[in-house]
mmCIF file of C-alpha atoms and ligand atoms in Angstrom:
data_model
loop_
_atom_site.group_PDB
_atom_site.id
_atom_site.type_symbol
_atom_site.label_atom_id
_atom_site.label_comp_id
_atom_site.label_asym_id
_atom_site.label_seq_id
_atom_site.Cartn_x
_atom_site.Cartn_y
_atom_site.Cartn_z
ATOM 1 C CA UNK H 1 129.879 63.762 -65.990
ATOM 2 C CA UNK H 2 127.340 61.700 -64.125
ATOM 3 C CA UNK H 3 125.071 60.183 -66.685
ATOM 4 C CA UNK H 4 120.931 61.265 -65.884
ATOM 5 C CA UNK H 5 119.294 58.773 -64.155
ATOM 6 C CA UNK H 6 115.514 58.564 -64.890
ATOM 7 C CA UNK H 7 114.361 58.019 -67.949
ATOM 8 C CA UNK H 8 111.779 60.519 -68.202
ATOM 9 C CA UNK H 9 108.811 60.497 -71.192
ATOM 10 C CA UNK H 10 106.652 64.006 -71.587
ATOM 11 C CA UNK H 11 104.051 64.601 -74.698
ATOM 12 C CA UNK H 12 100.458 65.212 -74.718
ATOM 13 C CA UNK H 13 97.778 63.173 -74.057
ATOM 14 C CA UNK H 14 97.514 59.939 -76.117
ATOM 15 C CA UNK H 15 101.312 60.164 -77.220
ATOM 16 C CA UNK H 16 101.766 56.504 -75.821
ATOM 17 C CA UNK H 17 104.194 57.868 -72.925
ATOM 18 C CA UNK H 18 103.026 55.184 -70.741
ATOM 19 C CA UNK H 19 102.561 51.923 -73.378
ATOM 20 C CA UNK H 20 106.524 52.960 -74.528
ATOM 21 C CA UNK H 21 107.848 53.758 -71.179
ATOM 22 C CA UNK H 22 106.432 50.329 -69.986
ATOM 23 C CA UNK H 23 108.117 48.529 -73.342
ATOM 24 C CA UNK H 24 111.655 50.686 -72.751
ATOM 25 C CA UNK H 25 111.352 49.908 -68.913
ATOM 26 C CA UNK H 26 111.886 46.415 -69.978
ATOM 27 C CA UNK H 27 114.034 46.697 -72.461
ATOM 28 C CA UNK H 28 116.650 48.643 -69.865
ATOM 29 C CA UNK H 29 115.644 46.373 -66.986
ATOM 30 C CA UNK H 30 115.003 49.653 -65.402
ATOM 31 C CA UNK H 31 111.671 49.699 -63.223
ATOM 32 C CA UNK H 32 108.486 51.804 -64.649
ATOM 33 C CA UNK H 33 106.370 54.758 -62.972
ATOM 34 C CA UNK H 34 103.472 56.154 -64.648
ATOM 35 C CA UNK H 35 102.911 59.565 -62.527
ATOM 36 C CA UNK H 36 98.968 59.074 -62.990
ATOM 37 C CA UNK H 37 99.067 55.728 -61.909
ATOM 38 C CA UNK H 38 101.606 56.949 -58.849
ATOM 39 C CA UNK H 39 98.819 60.040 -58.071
ATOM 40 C CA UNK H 40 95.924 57.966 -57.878
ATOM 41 C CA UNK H 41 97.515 55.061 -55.552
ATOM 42 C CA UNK H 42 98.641 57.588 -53.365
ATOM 43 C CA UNK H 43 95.413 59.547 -53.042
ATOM 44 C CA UNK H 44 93.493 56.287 -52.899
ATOM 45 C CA UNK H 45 91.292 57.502 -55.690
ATOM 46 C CA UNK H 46 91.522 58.439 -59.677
ATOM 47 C CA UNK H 47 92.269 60.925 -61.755
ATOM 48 C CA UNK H 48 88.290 62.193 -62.442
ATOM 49 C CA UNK H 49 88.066 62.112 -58.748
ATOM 50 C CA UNK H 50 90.774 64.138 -58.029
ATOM 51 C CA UNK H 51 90.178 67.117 -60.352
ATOM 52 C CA UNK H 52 85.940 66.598 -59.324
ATOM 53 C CA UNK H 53 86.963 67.363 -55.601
ATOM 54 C CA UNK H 54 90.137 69.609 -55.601
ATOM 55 C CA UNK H 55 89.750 70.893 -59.515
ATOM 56 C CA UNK H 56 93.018 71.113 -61.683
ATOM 57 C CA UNK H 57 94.799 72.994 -59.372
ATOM 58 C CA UNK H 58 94.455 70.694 -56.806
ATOM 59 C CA UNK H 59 95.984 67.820 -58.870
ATOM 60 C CA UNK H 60 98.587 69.887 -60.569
ATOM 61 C CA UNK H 61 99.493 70.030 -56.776
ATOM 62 C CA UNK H 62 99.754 66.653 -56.338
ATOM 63 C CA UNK H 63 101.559 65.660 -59.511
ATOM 64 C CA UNK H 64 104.317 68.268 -58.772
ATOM 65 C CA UNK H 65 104.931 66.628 -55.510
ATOM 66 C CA UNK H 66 104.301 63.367 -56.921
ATOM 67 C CA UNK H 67 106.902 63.834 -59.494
ATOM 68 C CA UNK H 68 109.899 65.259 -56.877
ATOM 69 C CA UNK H 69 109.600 62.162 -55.055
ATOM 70 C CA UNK H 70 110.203 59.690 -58.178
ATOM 71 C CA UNK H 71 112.531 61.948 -59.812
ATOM 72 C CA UNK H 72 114.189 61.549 -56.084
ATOM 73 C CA UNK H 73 114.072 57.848 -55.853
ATOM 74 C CA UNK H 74 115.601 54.831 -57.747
ATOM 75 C CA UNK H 75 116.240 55.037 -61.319
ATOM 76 C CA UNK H 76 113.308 54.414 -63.658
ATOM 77 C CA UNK H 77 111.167 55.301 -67.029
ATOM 78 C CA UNK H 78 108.974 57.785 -65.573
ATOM 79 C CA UNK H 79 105.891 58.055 -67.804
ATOM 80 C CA UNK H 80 104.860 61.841 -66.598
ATOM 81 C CA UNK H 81 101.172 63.267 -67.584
ATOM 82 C CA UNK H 82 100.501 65.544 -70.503
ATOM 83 C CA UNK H 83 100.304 68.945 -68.031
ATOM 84 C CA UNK H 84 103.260 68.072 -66.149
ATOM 85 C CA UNK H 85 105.486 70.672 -68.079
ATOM 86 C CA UNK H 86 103.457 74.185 -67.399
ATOM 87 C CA UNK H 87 105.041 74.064 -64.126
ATOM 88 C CA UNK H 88 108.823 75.705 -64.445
ATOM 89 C CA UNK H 89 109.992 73.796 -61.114
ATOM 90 C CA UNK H 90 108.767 70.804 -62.770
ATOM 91 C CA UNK H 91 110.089 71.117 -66.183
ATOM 92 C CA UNK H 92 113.638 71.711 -63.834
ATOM 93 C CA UNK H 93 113.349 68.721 -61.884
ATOM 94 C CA UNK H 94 112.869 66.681 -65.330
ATOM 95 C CA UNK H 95 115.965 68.090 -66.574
ATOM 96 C CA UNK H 96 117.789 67.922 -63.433
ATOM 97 C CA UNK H 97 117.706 63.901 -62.913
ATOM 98 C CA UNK H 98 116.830 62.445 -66.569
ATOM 99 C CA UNK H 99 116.800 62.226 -70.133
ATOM 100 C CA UNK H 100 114.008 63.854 -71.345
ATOM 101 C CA UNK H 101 112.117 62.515 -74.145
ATOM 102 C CA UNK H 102 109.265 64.530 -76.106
ATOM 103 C CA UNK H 103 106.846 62.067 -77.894
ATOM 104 C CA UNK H 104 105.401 64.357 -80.638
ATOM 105 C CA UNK H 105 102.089 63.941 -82.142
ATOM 106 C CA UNK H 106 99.602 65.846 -83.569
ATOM 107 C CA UNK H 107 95.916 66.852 -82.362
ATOM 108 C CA UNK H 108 94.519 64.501 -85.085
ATOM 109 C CA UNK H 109 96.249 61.721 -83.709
ATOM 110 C CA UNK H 110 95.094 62.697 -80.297
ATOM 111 C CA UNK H 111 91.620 62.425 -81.833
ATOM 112 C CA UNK H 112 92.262 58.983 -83.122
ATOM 113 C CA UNK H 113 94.399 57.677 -80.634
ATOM 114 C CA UNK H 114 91.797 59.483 -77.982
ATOM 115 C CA UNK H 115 88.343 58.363 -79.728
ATOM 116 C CA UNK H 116 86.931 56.086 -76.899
ATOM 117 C CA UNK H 117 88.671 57.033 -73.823
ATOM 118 C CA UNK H 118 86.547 58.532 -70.939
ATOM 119 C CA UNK H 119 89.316 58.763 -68.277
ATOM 120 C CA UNK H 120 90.946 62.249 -68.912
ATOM 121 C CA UNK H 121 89.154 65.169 -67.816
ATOM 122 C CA UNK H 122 90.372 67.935 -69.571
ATOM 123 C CA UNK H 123 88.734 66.209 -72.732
ATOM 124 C CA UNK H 124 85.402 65.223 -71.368
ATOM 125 C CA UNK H 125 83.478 67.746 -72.774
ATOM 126 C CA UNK H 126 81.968 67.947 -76.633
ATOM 127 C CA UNK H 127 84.939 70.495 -77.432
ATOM 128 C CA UNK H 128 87.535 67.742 -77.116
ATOM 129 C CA UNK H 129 89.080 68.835 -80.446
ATOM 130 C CA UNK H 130 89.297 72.807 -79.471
ATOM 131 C CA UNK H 131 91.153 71.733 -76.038
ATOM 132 C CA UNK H 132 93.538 69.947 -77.558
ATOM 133 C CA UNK H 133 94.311 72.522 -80.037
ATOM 134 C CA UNK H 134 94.448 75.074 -77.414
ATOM 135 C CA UNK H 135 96.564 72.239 -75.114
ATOM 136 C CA UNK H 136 99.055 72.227 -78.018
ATOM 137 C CA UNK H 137 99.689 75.636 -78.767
ATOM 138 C CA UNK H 138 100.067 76.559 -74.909
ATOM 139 C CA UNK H 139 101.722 73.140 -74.305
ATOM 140 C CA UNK H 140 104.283 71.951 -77.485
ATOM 141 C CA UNK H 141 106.857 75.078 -76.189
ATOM 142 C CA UNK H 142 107.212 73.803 -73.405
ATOM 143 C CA UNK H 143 107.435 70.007 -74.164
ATOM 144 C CA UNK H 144 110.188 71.127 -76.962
ATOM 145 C CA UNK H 145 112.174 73.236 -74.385
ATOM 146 C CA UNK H 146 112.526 70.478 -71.775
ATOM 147 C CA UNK H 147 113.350 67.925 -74.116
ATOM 148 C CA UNK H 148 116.914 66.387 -74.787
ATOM 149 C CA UNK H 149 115.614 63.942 -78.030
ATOM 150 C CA UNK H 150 112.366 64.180 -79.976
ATOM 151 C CA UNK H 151 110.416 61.274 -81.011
ATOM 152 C CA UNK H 152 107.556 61.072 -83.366
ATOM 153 C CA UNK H 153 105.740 57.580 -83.173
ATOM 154 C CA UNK H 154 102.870 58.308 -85.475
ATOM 155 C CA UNK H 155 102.249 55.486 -88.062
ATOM 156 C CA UNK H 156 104.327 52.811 -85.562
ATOM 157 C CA UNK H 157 102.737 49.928 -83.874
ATOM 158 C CA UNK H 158 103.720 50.160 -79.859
ATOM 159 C CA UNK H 159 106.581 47.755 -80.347
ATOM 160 C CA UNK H 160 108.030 49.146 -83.285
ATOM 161 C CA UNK H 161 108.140 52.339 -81.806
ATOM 162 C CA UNK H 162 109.769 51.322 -78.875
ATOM 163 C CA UNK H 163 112.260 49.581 -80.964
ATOM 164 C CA UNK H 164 112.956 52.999 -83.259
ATOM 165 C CA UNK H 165 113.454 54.583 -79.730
ATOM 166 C CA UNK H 166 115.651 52.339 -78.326
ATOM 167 C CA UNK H 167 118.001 52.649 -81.061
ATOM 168 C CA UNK H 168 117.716 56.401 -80.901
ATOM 169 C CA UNK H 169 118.615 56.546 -77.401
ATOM 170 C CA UNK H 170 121.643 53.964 -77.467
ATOM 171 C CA UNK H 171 123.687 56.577 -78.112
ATOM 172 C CA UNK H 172 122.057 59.164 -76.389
ATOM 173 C CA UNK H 173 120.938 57.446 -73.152
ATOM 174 C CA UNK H 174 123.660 55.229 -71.446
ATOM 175 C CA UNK H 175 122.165 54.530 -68.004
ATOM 176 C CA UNK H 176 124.871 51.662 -67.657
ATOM 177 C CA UNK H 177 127.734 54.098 -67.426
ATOM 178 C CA UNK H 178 127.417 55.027 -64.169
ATOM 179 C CA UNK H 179 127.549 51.408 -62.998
ATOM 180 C CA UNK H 180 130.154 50.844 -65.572
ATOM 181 C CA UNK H 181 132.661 53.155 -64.485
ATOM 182 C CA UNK H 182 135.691 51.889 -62.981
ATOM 183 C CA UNK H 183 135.107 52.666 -58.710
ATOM 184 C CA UNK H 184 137.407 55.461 -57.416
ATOM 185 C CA UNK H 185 139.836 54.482 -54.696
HETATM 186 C C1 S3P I 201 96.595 65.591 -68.303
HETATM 187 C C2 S3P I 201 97.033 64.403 -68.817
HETATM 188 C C3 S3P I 201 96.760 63.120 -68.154
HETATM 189 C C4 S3P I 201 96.504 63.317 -66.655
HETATM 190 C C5 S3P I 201 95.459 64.343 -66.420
HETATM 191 C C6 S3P I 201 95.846 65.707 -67.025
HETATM 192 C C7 S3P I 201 96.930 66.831 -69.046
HETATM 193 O O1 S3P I 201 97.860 62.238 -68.338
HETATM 194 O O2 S3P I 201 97.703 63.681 -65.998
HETATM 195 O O3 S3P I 201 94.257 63.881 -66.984
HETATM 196 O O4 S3P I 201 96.872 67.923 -68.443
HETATM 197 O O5 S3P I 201 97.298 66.734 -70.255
HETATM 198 P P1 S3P I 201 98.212 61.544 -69.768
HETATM 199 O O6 S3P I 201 99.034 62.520 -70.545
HETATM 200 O O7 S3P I 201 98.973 60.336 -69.387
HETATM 201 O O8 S3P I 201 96.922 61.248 -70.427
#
């Protein structure tokens, strides 16, 4: 069986997708995308911006598209955004061409984890703790359904968590074997 090639993180906002998936990029000496980060260079503009002109379904546009053409390139640890599950054909595509790992936390560590960021937003208004409840309970199905491993990193500093995770996913996630395997002739 060929092994899945991207690495690919999903969780809700604030999970740490993108401060892990840099540290396990490393560790694999596997390049890292953070889908945001991959949106806004394209569009030439960020996040805010995006959903201010074209509104969510605008951007959910983009990140879908976004997302086919990493999950279609070179190998990687693909940090993918919070809503990047509620579409089917992207919840697929995940599945198709990676490892999927679910980094589970809670709506009060969302709050915590969340307290001074301005940059999402979904959470910009004064109900920030009723949209991430409702976020979750629309959202944690669907993160647990694409997933091949969960991961909880509450209570772990960054590199301790990426350290937990890389021993999870030694057995799990081989992205070696592929190059490994002995050529065909
Ligand atoms: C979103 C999460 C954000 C970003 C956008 C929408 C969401 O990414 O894609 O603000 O719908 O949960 P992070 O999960 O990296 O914060």
């Amino acid at each position: 069986m060929q092994p899945a090639r991207h690495l690919v993180l999903i969780g809700p906002m604030g999970a740490g997708k993108s401060s892990l998936g840099r540290r396990l990029a490393q560790a694999h000496a596997l390049p890292f995308v953070d889908l945001d980060r991959e949106i806004e260079a394209r569009e030439g503009r960020d996040i805010p911006a995006i959903f201010a002109a074209e509104g969510e379904a605008g951007f959910r546009a983009k990140e879908c598209a976004t997302l086919a053409d990493v999950l279609a390139g070179p190998a990687c640890v693909l940090a993918s955004g919070g809503g990047a599950v509620l579409a089917g054909e992207n919840r697929a595509a995940m599945r198709r061409h990676g490892f999927v790992v679910y980094l589970k936390i809670d709506v009060a560590e969302q709050l915590h984890r969340l307290a001074d960021d301005t940059s999402r937003p979904l959470i910009a208004g004064d109900d920030r703790e009723a949209v991430l409840q409702r976020l979750a309970a629309l959202r944690a199905p669907l993160y647990t359904e694409t997933a091949d491993l969960v991961f909880e990193p509450a209570g772990l500093d960054k590199d301790t968590a990426a350290e937990h995770l890389t021993e999870r996913l030694r057995a799990a996630w081989p992205p070696a074997a592929a190059a490994a395997a002995p050529a065909k002739t």
